[in-house]
Short mmCIF file of C-alpha atoms in Angstrom, two decimals:
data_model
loop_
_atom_site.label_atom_id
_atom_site.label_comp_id
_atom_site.label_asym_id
_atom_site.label_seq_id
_atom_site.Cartn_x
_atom_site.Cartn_y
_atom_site.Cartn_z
CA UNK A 406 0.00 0.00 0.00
CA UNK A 407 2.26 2.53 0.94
CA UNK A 408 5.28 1.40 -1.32
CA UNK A 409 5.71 4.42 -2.52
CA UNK A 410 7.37 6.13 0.18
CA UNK A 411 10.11 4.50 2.15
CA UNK A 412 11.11 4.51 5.01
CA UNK A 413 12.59 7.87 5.72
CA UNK A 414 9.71 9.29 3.79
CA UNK A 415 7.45 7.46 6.56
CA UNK A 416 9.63 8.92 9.63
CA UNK A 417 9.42 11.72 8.14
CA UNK A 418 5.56 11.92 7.56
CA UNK A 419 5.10 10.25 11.22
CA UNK A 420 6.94 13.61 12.54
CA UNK A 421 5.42 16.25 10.69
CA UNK A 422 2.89 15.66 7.73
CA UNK A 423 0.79 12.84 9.99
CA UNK A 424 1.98 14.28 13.62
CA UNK A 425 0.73 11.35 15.78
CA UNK A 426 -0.63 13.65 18.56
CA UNK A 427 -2.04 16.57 16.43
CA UNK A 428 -3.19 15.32 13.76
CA UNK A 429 -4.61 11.59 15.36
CA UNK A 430 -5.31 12.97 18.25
CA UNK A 431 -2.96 10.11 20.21
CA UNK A 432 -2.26 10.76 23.42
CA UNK A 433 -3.76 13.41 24.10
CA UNK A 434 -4.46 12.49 28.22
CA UNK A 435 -0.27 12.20 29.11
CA UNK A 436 -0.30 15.50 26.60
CA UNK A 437 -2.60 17.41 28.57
CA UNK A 438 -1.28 16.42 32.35
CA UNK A 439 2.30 16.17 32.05
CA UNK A 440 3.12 19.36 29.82
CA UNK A 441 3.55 21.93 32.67
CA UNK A 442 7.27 21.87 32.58
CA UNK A 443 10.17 21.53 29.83
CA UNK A 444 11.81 18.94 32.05
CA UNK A 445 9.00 16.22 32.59
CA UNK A 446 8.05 16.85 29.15
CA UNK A 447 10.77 15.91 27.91
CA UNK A 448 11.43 12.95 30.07
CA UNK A 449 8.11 11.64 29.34
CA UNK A 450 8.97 12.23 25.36
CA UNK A 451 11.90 10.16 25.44
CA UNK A 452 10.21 7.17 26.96
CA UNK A 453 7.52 7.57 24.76
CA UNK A 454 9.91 7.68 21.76
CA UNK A 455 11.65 4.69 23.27
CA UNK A 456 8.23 2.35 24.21
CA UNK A 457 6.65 3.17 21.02
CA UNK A 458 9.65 1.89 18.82
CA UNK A 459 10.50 -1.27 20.27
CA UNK A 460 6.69 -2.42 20.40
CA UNK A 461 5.77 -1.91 17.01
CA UNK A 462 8.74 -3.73 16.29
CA UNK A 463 7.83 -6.38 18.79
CA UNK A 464 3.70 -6.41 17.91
CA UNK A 465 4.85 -6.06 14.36
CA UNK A 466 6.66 -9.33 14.58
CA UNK A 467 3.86 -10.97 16.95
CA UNK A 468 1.00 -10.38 14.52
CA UNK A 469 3.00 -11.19 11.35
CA UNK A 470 4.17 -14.79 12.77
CA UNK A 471 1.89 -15.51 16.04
CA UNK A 472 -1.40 -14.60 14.93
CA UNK A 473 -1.57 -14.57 11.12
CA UNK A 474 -0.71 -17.92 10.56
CA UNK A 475 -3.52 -19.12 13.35
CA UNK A 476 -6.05 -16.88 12.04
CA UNK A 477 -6.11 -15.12 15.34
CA UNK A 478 -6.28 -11.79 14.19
CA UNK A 479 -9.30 -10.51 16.23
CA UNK A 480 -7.33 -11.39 19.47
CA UNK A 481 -4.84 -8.17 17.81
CA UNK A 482 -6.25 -5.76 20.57
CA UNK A 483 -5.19 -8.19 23.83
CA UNK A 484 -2.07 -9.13 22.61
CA UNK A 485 -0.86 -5.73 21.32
CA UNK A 486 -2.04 -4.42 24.96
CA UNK A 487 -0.33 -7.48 26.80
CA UNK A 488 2.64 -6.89 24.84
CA UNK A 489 3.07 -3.00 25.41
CA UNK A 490 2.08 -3.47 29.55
CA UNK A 491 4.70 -6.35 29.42
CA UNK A 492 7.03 -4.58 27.72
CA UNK A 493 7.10 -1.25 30.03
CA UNK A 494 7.64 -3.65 33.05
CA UNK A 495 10.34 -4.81 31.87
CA UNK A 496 12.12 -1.76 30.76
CA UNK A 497 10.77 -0.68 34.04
CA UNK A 498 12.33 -3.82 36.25
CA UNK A 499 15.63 -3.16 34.06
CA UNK A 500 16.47 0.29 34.45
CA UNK A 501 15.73 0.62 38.36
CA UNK A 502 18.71 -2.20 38.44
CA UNK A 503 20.94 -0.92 35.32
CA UNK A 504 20.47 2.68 36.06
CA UNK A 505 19.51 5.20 39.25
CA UNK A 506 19.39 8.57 37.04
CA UNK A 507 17.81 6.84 34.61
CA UNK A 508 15.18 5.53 36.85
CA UNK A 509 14.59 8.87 38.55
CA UNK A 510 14.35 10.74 34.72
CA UNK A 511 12.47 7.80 33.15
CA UNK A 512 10.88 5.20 35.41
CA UNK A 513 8.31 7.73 36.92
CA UNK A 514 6.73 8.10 33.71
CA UNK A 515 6.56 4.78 32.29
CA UNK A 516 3.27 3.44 33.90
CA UNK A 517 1.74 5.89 32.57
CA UNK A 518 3.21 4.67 28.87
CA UNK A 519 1.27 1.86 29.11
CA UNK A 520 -2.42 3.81 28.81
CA UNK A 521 -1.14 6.52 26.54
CA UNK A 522 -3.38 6.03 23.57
CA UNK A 523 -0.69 6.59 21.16
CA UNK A 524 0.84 3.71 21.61
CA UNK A 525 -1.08 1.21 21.08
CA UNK A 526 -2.19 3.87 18.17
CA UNK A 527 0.63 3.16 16.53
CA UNK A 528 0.68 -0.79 16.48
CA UNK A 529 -2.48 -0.38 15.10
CA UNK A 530 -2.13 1.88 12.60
CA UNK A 531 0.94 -0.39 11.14
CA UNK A 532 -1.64 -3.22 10.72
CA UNK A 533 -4.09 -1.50 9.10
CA UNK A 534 -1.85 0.06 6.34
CA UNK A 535 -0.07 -2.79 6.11
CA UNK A 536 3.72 -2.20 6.93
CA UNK A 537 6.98 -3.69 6.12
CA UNK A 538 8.93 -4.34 9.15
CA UNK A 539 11.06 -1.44 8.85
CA UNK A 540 8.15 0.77 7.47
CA UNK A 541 7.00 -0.35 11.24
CA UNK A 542 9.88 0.46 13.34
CA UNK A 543 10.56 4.02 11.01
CA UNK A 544 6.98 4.76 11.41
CA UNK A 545 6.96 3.85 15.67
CA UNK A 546 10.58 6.03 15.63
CA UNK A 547 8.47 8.38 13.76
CA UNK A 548 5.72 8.66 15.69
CA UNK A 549 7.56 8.93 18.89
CA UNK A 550 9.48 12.11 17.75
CA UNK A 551 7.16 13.66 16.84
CA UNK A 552 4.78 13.11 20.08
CA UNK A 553 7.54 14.63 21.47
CA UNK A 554 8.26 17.74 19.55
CA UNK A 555 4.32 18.39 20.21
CA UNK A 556 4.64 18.21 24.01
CA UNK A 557 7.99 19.69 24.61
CA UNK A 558 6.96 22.77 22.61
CA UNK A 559 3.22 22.71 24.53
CA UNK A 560 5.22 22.89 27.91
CA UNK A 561 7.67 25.83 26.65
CA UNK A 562 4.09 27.93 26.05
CA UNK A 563 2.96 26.32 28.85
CA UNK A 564 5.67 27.50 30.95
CA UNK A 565 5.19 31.13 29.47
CA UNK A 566 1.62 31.27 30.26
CA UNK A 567 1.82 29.98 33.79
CA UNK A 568 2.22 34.31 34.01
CA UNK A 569 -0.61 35.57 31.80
CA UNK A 570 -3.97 36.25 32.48
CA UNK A 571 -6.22 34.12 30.94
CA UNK A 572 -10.20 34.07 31.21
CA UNK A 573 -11.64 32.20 34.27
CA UNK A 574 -13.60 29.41 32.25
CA UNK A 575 -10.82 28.55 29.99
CA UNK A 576 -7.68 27.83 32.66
CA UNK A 577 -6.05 24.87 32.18
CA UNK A 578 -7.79 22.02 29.77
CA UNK A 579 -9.04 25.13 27.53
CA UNK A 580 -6.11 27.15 26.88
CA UNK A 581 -4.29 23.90 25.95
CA UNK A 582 -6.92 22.95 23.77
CA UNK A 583 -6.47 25.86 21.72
CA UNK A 584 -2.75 26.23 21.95
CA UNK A 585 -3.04 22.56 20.67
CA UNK A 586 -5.06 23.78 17.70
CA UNK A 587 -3.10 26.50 16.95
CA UNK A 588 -0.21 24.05 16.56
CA UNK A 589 -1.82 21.58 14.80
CA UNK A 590 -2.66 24.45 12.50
CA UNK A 591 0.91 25.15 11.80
CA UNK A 592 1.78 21.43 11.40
CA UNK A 593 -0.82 21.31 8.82
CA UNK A 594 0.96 23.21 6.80
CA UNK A 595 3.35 20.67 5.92
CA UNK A 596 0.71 18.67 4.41
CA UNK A 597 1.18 18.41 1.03
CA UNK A 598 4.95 17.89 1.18
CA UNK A 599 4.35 14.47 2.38
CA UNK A 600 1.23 11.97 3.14
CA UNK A 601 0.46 8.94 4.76
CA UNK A 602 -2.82 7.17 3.86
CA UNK B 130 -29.56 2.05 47.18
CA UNK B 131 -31.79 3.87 44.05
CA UNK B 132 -31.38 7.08 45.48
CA UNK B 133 -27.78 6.42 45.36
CA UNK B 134 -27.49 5.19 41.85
CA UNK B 135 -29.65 8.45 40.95
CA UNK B 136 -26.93 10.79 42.25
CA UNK B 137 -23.96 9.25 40.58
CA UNK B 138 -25.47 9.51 37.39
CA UNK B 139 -26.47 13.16 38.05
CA UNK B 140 -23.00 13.66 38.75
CA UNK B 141 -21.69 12.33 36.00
CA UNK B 142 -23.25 13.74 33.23
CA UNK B 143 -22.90 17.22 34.84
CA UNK B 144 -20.60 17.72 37.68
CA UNK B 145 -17.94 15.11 37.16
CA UNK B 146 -18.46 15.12 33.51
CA UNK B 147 -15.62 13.14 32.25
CA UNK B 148 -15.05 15.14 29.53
CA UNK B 149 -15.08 18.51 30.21
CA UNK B 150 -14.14 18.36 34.26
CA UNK B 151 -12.04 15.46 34.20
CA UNK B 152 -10.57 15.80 30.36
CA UNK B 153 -10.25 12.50 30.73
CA UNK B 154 -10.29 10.19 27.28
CA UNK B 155 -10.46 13.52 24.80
CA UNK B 156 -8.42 11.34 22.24
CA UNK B 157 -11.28 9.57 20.43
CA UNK B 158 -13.66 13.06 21.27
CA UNK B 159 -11.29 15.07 19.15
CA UNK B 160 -10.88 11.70 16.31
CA UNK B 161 -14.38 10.74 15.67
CA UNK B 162 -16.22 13.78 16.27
CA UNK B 163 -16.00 15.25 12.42
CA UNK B 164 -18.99 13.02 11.30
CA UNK B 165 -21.93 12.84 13.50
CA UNK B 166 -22.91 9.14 12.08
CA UNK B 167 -19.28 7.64 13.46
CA UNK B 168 -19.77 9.63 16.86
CA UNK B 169 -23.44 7.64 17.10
CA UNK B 170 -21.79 4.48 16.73
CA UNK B 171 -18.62 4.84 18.67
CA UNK B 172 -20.61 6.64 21.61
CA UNK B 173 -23.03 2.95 21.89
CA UNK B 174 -19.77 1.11 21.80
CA UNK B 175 -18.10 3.17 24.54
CA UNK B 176 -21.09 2.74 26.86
CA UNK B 177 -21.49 -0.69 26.18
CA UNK B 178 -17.81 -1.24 27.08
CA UNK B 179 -17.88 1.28 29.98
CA UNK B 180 -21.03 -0.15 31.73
CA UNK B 181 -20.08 -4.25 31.24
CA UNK B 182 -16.21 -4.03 32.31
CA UNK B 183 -17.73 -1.77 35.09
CA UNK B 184 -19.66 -4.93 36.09
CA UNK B 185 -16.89 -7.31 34.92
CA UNK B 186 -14.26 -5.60 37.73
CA UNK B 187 -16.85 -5.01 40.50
CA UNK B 188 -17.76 -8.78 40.24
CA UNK B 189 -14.21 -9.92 40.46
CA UNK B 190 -13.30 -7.12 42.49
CA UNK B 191 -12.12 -9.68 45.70
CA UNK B 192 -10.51 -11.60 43.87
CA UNK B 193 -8.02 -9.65 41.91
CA UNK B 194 -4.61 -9.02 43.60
CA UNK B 195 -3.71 -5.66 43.85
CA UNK B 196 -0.42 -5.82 42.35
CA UNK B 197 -1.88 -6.80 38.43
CA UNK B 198 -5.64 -5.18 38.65
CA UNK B 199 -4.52 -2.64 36.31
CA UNK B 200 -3.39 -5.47 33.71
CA UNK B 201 -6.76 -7.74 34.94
CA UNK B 202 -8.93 -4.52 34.26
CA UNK B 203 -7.60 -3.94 31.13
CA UNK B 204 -7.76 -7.60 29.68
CA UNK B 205 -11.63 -7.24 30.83
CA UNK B 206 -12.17 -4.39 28.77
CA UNK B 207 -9.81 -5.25 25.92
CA UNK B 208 -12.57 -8.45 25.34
CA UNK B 209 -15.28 -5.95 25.44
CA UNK B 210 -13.56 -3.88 23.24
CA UNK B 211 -13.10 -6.98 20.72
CA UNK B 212 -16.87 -7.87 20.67
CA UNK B 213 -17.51 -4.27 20.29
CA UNK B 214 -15.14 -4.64 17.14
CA UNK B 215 -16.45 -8.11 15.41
CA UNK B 216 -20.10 -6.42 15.66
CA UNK B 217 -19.16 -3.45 13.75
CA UNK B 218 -17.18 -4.83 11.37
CA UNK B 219 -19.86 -7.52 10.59
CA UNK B 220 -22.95 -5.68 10.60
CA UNK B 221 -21.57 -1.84 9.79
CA UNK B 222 -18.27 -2.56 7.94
CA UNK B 223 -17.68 0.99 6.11
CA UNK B 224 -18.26 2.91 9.75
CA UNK B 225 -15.99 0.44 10.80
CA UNK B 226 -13.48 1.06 7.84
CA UNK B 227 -13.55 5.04 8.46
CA UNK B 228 -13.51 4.51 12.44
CA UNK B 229 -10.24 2.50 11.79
CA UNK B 230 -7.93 2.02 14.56
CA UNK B 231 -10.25 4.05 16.95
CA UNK B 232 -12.06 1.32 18.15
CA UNK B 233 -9.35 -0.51 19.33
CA UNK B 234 -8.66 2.78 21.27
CA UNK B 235 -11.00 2.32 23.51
CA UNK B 236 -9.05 -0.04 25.21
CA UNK B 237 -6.61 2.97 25.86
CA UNK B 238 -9.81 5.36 26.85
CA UNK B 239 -8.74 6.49 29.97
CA UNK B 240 -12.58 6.94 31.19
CA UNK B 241 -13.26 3.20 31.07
CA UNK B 242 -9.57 2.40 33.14
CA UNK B 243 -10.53 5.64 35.69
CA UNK B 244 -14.03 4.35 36.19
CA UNK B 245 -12.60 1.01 37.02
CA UNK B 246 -9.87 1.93 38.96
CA UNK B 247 -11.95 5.03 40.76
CA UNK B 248 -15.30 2.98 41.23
CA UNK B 249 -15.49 -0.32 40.26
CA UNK B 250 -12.87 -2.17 42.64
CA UNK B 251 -14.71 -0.46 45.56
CA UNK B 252 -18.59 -0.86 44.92
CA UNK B 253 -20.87 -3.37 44.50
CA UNK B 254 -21.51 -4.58 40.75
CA UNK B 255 -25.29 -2.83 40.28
CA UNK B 256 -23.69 0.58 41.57
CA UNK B 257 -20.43 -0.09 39.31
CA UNK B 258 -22.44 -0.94 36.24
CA UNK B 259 -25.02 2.41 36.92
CA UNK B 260 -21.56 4.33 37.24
CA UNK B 261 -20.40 2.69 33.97
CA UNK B 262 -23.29 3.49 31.94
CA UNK B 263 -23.33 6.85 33.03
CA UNK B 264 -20.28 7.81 32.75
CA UNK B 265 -20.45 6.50 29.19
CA UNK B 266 -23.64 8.35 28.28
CA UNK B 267 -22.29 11.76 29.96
CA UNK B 268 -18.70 11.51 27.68
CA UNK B 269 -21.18 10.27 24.49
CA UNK B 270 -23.96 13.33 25.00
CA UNK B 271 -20.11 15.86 24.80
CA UNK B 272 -18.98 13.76 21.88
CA UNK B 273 -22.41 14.39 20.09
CA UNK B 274 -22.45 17.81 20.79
CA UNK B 275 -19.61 18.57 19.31
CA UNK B 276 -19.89 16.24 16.18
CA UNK B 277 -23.19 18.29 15.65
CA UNK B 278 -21.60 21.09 15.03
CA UNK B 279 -18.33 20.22 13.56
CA UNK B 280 -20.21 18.05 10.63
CA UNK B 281 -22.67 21.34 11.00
CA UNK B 282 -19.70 24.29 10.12
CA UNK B 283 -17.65 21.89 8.22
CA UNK B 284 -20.01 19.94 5.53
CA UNK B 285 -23.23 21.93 5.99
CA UNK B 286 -24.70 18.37 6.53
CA UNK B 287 -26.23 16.66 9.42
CA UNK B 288 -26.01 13.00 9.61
CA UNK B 289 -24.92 13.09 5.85
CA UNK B 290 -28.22 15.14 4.98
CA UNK B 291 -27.21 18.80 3.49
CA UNK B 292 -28.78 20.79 5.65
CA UNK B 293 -27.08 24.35 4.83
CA UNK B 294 -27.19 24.85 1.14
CA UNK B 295 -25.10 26.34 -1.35
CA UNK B 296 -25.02 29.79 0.70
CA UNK B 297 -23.38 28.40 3.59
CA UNK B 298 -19.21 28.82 3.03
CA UNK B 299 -18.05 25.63 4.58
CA UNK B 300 -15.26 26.19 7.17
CA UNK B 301 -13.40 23.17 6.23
CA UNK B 302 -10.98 23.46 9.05
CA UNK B 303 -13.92 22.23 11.20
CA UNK B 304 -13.54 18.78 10.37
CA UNK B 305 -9.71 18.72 10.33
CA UNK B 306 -7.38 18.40 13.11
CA UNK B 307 -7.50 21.98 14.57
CA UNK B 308 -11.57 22.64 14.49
CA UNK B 309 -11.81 19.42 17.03
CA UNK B 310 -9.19 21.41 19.38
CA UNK B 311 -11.19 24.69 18.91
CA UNK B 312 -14.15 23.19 19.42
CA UNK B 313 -13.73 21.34 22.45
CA UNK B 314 -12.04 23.84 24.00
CA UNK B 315 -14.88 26.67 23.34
CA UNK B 316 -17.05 23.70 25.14
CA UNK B 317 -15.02 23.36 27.94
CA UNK B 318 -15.09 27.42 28.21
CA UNK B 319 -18.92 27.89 27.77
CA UNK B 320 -19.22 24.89 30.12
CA UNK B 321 -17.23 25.93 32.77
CA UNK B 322 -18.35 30.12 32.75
CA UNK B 323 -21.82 28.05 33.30
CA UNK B 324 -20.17 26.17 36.28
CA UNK B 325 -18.28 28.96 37.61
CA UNK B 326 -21.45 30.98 37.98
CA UNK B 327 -23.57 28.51 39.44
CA UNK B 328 -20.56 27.88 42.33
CA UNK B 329 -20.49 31.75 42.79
CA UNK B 330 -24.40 32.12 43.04
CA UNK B 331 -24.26 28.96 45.87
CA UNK B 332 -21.64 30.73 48.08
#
């Protein structure tokens, strides 16, 4: 399906033509709560980008040679999720032993990976249009970077805005509604340089 | 015990609203909400999901260890979510094709894992399931809302009937990405200056 573009073409659609959050609306619960600072932001993006690339690879491999061959493809939807909670508490199990810093940057964050829409989003998406492997893993890498270009930038305004005066009904959830369409605006207009299906 | 279920459903369709007090699930608000058909069908599929795994976890509620209920919960709804998906692709397969990868995402709605985690594991199954259904029908009503008027601005149409005609300019940023932001967010204002009020006048 998507043969036409390859595989930097699909990283680079995942980051700014088809921007997972703004554009899909992924994630958009993790996007809203944990964009206050720079900092956590930006923690939170790099497990994201981290989580989201190693399951698609892993799902992508799972429903190619575990369920497709048994005709199990409606069970998709448990396994991907079993795969992706799995997965995080693993990572999370591995870096509280490997790594302290790490754990105290990353591990806080990665529960909360495992209910953050966009990725299981993204192991889904991959099925439907019908991805190579590395299509996959580009597209989850993709995906990932992008998320976090979206939040990172929503907590610099957010930071900036912790000071303005803003009307009563809109504090909080509205203003970053509309600072989220305002962006999504502006990522729109890379549309046309790129497209995913 | 009736009285009871009467005030948590009052309280979630206004007060606790999981949409525009909790902003809790927004994701599939902001995805389906650009055709009001989709919204129909995705809102019955969320409430069926929300109200059974409500049930599901309140039955089993003694039974499942503490450590995994988050990964028990979500295996309960993720079967919901499956039935929810072999219906609609066998009896409405094109709003299945266009909903795409959004059913599965209820699995990740966050309303269905907070009503679970928030209610469920600490009430007994009638309560859990009136919660459930609620809950449900209090994020659908916002969802429907707000597909009425995106499909409204954006297409002219209402539940694919042209309902504006030729003089209406369609403000085809409605039904992309941004208008869903917009529009949920002017909700959330008018919603809360409503709220806001209403706490002022009780004081």
């Amino acid at each position: 399906m998507n043969e036409g573009i390859g595989v930097f073409g699909i990283f680079f659609a995942a980051v700014f033509t088809s921007n997972i959050l703004l554009t899909m609306y992924l994630g958009m619960c993790s996007f809203l709560a944990v964009s206050r600072h720079v900092k956590t932001a930006f923690g939170l993006g790099s497990a994201v980008i981290f989580v989201m690339t190693a399951t698609s690879a892993i799902n992508w491999l799972v429903y190619n040679y575990l369920l497709k061959p048994f005709d199990l493809d409606y069970l998709m939807y448990i396994v991907f999720i079993i795969v992706i909670a799995a997965f995080v508490q693993i990572v999370e199990m591995i870096i509280e032993r490997v790594s302290e810093t790490l754990y105290t940057a990353l591990g806080i964050f990665l529960p909360l990976i495992t209910v953050n829409c966009a990725i299981l989003g993204v192991s889904l998406f991959m099925i439907i249009r019908n991805y190579t492997f590395s299509q996959s893993v580009s597209f989850g890498l993709g995906s990932g970077v992008g998320w976090m270009i979206a939040i990172v930038a929503m907590a610099g305004i957010r930071e900036r805005l912790a000071n303005a005066r803003i009307p009563k009904g809109l504090e909080g959830a509205g203003i970053s509604l509309i600072i989220a369409g305002i962006m999504s605006m502006a990522f729109m207009g890379f549309t046309g340089m790129l497209g995913l299906g | 015990m009736n009285k009871k279920i009467g005030k948590i459903t009052l309280a979630n369709l206004g007060r606790d609203n999981p949409v525009f007090v909790q902003v809790l699930g927004i994701c599939s608000t902001l995805a389906v909400t650009n055709v009001l058909k989709n919204t129909v069908v995705m809102s019955i599929g969320l409430v069926f999901v929300t109200g059974l795994s409500n049930v599901t976890v309140s039955v089993l509620r003694k039974q499942i260890p503490t450590r995994i209920r988050m990964m028990v919960s979500t295996l309960i709804i993720a079967s919901y979510v499956i039935l929810v998906d072999i219906v609609l692709k066998a009896y409405l397969p094109d709003v299945s094709r266009q909903l795409g990868p959004y059913v599965g995402l209820i699995i990740t709605n966050c309303i269905i894992m907070g009503r679970a985690e928030a209610f469920a594991l600490n009430n007994k199954p009638l309560l859990s399931f009136a919660d459930g259904i609620s809950s449900g029908i209090g994020y659908s009503y916002v969802l429907l809302i707000i597909a009425f008027f995106r499909e409204l601005m954006g297409s002219g149409t209402i539940w694919g009937v042209t309902v504006l005609g030729s003089w209406w300019v369609k403000w085809s940023i409605m039904v992309m990405a941004p208008g869903a932001f917009f529009m949920l967010a002017v909700f959330i204002w008018l919603v809360k200056g409503v709220i806001i009020k209403d706490a002022e006048v009780a004081k």
